[in-house]
XYZ file of C-alpha atoms in Angstrom:
328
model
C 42.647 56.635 77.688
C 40.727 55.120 74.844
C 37.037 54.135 74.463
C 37.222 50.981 75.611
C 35.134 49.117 72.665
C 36.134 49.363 68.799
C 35.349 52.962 68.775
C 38.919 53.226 70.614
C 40.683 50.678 68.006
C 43.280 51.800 65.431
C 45.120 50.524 62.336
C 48.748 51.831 60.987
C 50.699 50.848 58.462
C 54.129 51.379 56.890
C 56.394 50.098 54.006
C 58.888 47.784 55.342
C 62.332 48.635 54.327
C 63.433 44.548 53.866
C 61.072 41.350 54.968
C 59.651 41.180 57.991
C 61.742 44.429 59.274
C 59.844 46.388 62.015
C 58.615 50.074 60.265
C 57.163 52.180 62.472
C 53.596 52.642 61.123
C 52.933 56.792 59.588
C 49.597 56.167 57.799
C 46.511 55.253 59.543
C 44.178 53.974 57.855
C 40.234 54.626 58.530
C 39.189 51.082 58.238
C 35.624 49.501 59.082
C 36.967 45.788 59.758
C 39.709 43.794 59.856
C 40.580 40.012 60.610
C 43.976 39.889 61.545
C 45.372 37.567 63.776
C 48.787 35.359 64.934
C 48.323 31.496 63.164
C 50.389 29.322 65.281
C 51.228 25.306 64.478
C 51.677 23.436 67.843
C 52.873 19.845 67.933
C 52.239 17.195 71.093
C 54.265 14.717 72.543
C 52.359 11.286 72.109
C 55.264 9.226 73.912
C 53.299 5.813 75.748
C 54.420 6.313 79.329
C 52.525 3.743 81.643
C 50.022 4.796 83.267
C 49.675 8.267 81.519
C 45.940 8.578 80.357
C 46.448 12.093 79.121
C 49.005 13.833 77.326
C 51.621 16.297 79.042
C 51.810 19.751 79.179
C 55.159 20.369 78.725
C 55.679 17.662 75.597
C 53.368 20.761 73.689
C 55.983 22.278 71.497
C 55.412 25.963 69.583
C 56.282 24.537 65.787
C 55.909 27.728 63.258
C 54.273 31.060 63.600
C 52.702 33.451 60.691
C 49.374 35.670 60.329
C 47.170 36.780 58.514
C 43.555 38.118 57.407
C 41.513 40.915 55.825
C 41.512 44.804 55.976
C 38.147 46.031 55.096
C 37.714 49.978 54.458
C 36.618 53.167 52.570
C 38.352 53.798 49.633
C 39.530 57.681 50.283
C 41.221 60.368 48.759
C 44.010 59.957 51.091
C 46.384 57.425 52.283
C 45.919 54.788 49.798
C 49.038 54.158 48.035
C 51.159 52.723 50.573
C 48.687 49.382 50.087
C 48.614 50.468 46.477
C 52.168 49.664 45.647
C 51.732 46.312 47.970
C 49.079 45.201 45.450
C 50.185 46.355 42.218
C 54.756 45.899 42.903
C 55.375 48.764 41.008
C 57.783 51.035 43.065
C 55.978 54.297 42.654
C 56.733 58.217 43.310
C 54.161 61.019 43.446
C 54.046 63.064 40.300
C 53.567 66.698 41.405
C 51.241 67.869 38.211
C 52.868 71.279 37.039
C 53.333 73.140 40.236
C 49.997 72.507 41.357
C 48.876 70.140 44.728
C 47.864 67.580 43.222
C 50.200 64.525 42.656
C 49.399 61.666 40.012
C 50.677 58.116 41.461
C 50.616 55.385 38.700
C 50.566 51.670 40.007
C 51.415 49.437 37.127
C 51.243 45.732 37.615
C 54.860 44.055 38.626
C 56.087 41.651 40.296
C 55.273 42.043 44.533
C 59.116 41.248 45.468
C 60.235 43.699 48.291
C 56.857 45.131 48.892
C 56.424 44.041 52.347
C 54.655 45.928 54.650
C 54.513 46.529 58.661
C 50.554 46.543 60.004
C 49.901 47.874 63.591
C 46.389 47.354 65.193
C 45.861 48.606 68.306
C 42.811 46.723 70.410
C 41.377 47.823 72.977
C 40.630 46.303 76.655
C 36.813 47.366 77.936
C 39.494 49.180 80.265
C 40.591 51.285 77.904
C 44.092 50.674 77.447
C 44.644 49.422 74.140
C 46.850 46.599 73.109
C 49.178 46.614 70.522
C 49.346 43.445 67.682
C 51.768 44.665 65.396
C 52.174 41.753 61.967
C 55.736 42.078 60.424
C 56.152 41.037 57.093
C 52.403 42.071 55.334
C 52.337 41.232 51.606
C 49.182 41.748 49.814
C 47.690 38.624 48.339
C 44.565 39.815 47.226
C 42.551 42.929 47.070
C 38.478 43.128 45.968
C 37.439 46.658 45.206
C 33.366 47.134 44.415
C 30.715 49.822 44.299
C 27.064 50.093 43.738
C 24.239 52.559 43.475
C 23.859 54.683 46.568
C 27.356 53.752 48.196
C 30.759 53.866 48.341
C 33.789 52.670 46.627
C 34.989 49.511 49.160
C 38.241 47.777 49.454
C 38.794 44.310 50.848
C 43.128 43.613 51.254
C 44.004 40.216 52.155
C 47.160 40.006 53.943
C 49.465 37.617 54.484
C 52.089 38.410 57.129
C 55.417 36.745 58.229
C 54.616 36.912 62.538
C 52.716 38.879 64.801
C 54.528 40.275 67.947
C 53.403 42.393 70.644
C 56.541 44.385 72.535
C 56.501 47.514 70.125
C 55.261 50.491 70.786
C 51.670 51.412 69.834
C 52.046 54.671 67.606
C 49.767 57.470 68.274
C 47.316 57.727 64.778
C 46.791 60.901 63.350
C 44.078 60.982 60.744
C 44.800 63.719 57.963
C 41.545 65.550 56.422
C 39.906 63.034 53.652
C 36.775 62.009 51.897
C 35.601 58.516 50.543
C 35.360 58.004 47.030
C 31.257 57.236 46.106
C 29.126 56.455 43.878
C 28.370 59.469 42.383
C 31.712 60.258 41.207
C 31.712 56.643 39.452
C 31.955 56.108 35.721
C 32.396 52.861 33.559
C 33.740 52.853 30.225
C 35.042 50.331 27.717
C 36.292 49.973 24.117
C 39.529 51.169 22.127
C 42.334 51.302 24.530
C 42.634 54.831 25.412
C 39.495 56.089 23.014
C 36.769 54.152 25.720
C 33.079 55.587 25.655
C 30.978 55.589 29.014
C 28.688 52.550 29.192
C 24.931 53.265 30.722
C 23.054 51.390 32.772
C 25.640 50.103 35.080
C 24.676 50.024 38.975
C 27.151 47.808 40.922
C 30.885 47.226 39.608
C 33.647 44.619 41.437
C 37.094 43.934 40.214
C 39.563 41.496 42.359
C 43.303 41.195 41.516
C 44.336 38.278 42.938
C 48.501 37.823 43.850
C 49.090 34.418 44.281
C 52.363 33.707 45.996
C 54.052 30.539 47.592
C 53.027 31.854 51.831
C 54.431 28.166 53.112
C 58.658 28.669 52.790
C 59.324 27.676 56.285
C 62.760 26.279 56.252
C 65.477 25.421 58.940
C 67.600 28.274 60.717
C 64.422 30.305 60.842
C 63.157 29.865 64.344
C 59.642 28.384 62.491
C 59.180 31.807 60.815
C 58.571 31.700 56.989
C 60.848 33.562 53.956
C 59.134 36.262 51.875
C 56.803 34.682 49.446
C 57.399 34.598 45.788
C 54.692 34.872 42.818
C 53.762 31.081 42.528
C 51.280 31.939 39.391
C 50.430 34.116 37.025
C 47.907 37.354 38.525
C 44.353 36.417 38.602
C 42.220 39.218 37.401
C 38.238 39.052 37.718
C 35.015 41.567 38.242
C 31.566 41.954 37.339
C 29.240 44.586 35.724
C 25.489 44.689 37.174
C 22.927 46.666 35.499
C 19.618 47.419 33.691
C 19.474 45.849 30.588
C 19.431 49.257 28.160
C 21.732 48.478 25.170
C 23.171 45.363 23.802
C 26.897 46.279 24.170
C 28.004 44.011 26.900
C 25.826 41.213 25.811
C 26.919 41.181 22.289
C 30.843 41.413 23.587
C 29.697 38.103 25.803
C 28.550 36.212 22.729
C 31.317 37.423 20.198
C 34.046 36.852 23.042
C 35.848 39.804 21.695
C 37.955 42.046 24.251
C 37.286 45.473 25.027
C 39.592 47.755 27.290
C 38.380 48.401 30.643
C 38.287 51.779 32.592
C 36.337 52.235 36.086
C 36.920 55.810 37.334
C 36.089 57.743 40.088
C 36.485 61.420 39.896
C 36.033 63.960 42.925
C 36.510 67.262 43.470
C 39.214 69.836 41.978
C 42.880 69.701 43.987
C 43.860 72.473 41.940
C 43.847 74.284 38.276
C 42.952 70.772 35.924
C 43.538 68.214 38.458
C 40.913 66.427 40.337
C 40.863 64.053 43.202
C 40.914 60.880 41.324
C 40.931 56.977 41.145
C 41.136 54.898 37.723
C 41.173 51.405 36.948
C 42.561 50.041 34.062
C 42.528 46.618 32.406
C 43.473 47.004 28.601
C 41.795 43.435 27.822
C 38.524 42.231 29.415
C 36.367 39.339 28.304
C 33.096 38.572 29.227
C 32.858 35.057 30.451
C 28.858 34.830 31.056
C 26.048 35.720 31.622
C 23.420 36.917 28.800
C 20.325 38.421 29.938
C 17.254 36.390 31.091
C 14.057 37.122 32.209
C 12.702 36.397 35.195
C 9.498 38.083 36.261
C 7.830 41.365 35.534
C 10.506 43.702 36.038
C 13.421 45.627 34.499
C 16.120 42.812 33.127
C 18.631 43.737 35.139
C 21.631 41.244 33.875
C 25.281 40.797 35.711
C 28.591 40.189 33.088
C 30.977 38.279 34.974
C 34.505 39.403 33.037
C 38.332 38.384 33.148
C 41.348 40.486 32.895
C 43.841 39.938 30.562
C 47.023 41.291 29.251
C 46.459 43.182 25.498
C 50.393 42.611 25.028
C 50.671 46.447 24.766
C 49.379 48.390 27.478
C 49.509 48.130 31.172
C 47.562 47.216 33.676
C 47.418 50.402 36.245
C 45.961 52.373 39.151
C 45.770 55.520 38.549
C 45.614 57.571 42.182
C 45.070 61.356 42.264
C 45.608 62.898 45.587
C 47.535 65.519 47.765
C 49.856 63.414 49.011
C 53.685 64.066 47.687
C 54.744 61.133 49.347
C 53.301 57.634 49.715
């Protein structure tokens, strides 16, 4: 029996082998909140019957049914690239490095199409039992990733999902050994693609890739359930770069509006021989879009470059995921 508060709650997740097919969840993912519920569109009979001063129960009519919401966690050095590959669309295999245990998963930016995935949250009563919600049909529509002095790296993963039912089977989470990725491990660098130097000063990073997608194809036949979305616009990259104000670098990039590659890394300990626990960032083309330093008081300037992503017509746009997982 489970604690009967959120201590006893649960989250699983599993790529979905077509739309909206149930996957039985085999991560579990350590998360510290999530928002995920059923959205249902009811319609009412308004028929004039005489006499009737209030509408009827059973003229209320169950129209179309979807979900969705955030997961909020802990960026770790496990377990991350099933929602990965949701974000980025690249379909993506584990790299074993040399015949170490460390495997190198590269996420390049594609298009989402097929990269649905199966969430399972399991709730529980004050009873302890714990009630399963399990959301068919998860594509990724946004996710926020941020870090500043004295924490660790977050991720925010909007979801969008195609129903939520509640007759399957609440799988029993297992938890494999991992750490969070912090802000001690965290480095910033920019420049020549591939030849970036470490900027100083920095002391809270955020980058957001945005997916937009078309989440409103409800058609006939469908018993009011939608078809998978489709990319509806072009991928909305955006972040920001918060620190003291000790060298001119990103404020003289702001006023010449000239691009410089972006690389946000986090590096933890060694897997094995070379190979460390790792995530990187990567946005070949960044521009900074305001603001220049001001002063406002007495105390270290301490100015925040707002930036967008772009595409340098050359490179990719990637996550770079180090970990011990040989599969996904």
């Amino acid at each position: 029996m489970a604690i009967g508060s959120g201590l006893g709650a649960q989250m699983g997740i599993a790529a979905e082998s077509s739309y909206g097919t149930f996957a039985t969840p085999t991560k579990f993912i350590e998360f510290t909140k999530e928002s995920l519920q059923l959205k249902k569109t009811t319609a009412q009979s308004a028929g004039i019957a005489a006499g009737r001063l209030v509408a009827r129960s059973d003229r209320r009519v169950l129209t179309q049914r979807q979900g969705s919401g955030s997961l909020d966690m802990e960026v770790t050095n496990r377990a991350m690239g099933v929602l990965l590959q949701s974000l980025m669309g690249t379909t993506v295999t584990p790299e074993q490095q040399a015949e170490t245990e460390a495997y190198l998963q590269t996420h390049i930016l594609a298009d989402t199409a097929g990269k649905s995935l199966t969430v399972q949250k399991g709730v529980p009563l004050t009873t302890g039992v714990v009630t399963d919600k399990t959301f068919l049909g998860c594509k990724v529509v946004s996710a926020e990733f941020s870090c500043e002095v004295g924490g660790m790296l977050m991720a925010t993963f909007e979801l969008d999902a195609k129903d939520c039912v509640e007759n399957q089977t609440l799988a029993v989470a297992t938890y494999p050994a991992m750490s969070p990725f912090h802000f001690m491990q965290m480095s910033v660098k920019t420049g020549t693609y591939s030849s970036e130097t470490a900027l100083d000063g920095i002391r809270k990073v955020s980058l957001k890739i945005e997916r937009p997608q078309a989440t409103e194809r409800f058609y006939a036949g469908a018993a009011g359930l939608k078809a998978e979305p489709i990319s509806n616009d072009q991928v909305k990259i955006t972040g920001s770069l918060e620190g003291d104000y000790v060298s001119t670098a990103l404020d003289d990039l702001h006023t010449s509006d000239a691009a410089t590659s972006f690389v946000w890394d986090f590096t933890g300990p060694v897997i094995e021989g070379s190979n460390n626990e790792r995530i990187t960032f990567k946005v070949p083309a960044i521009r900074l879009d305001e603001a220049p330093p001001t002063v406002e008081g007495f105390d270290v300037i301490k100015p925040t470059f707002n930036f967008t992503g772009l595409d340098d017509g050359a490179n990719p746009i990637a996550i770079e995921y180090m970990s011990t997982d040989a599969t996904l």
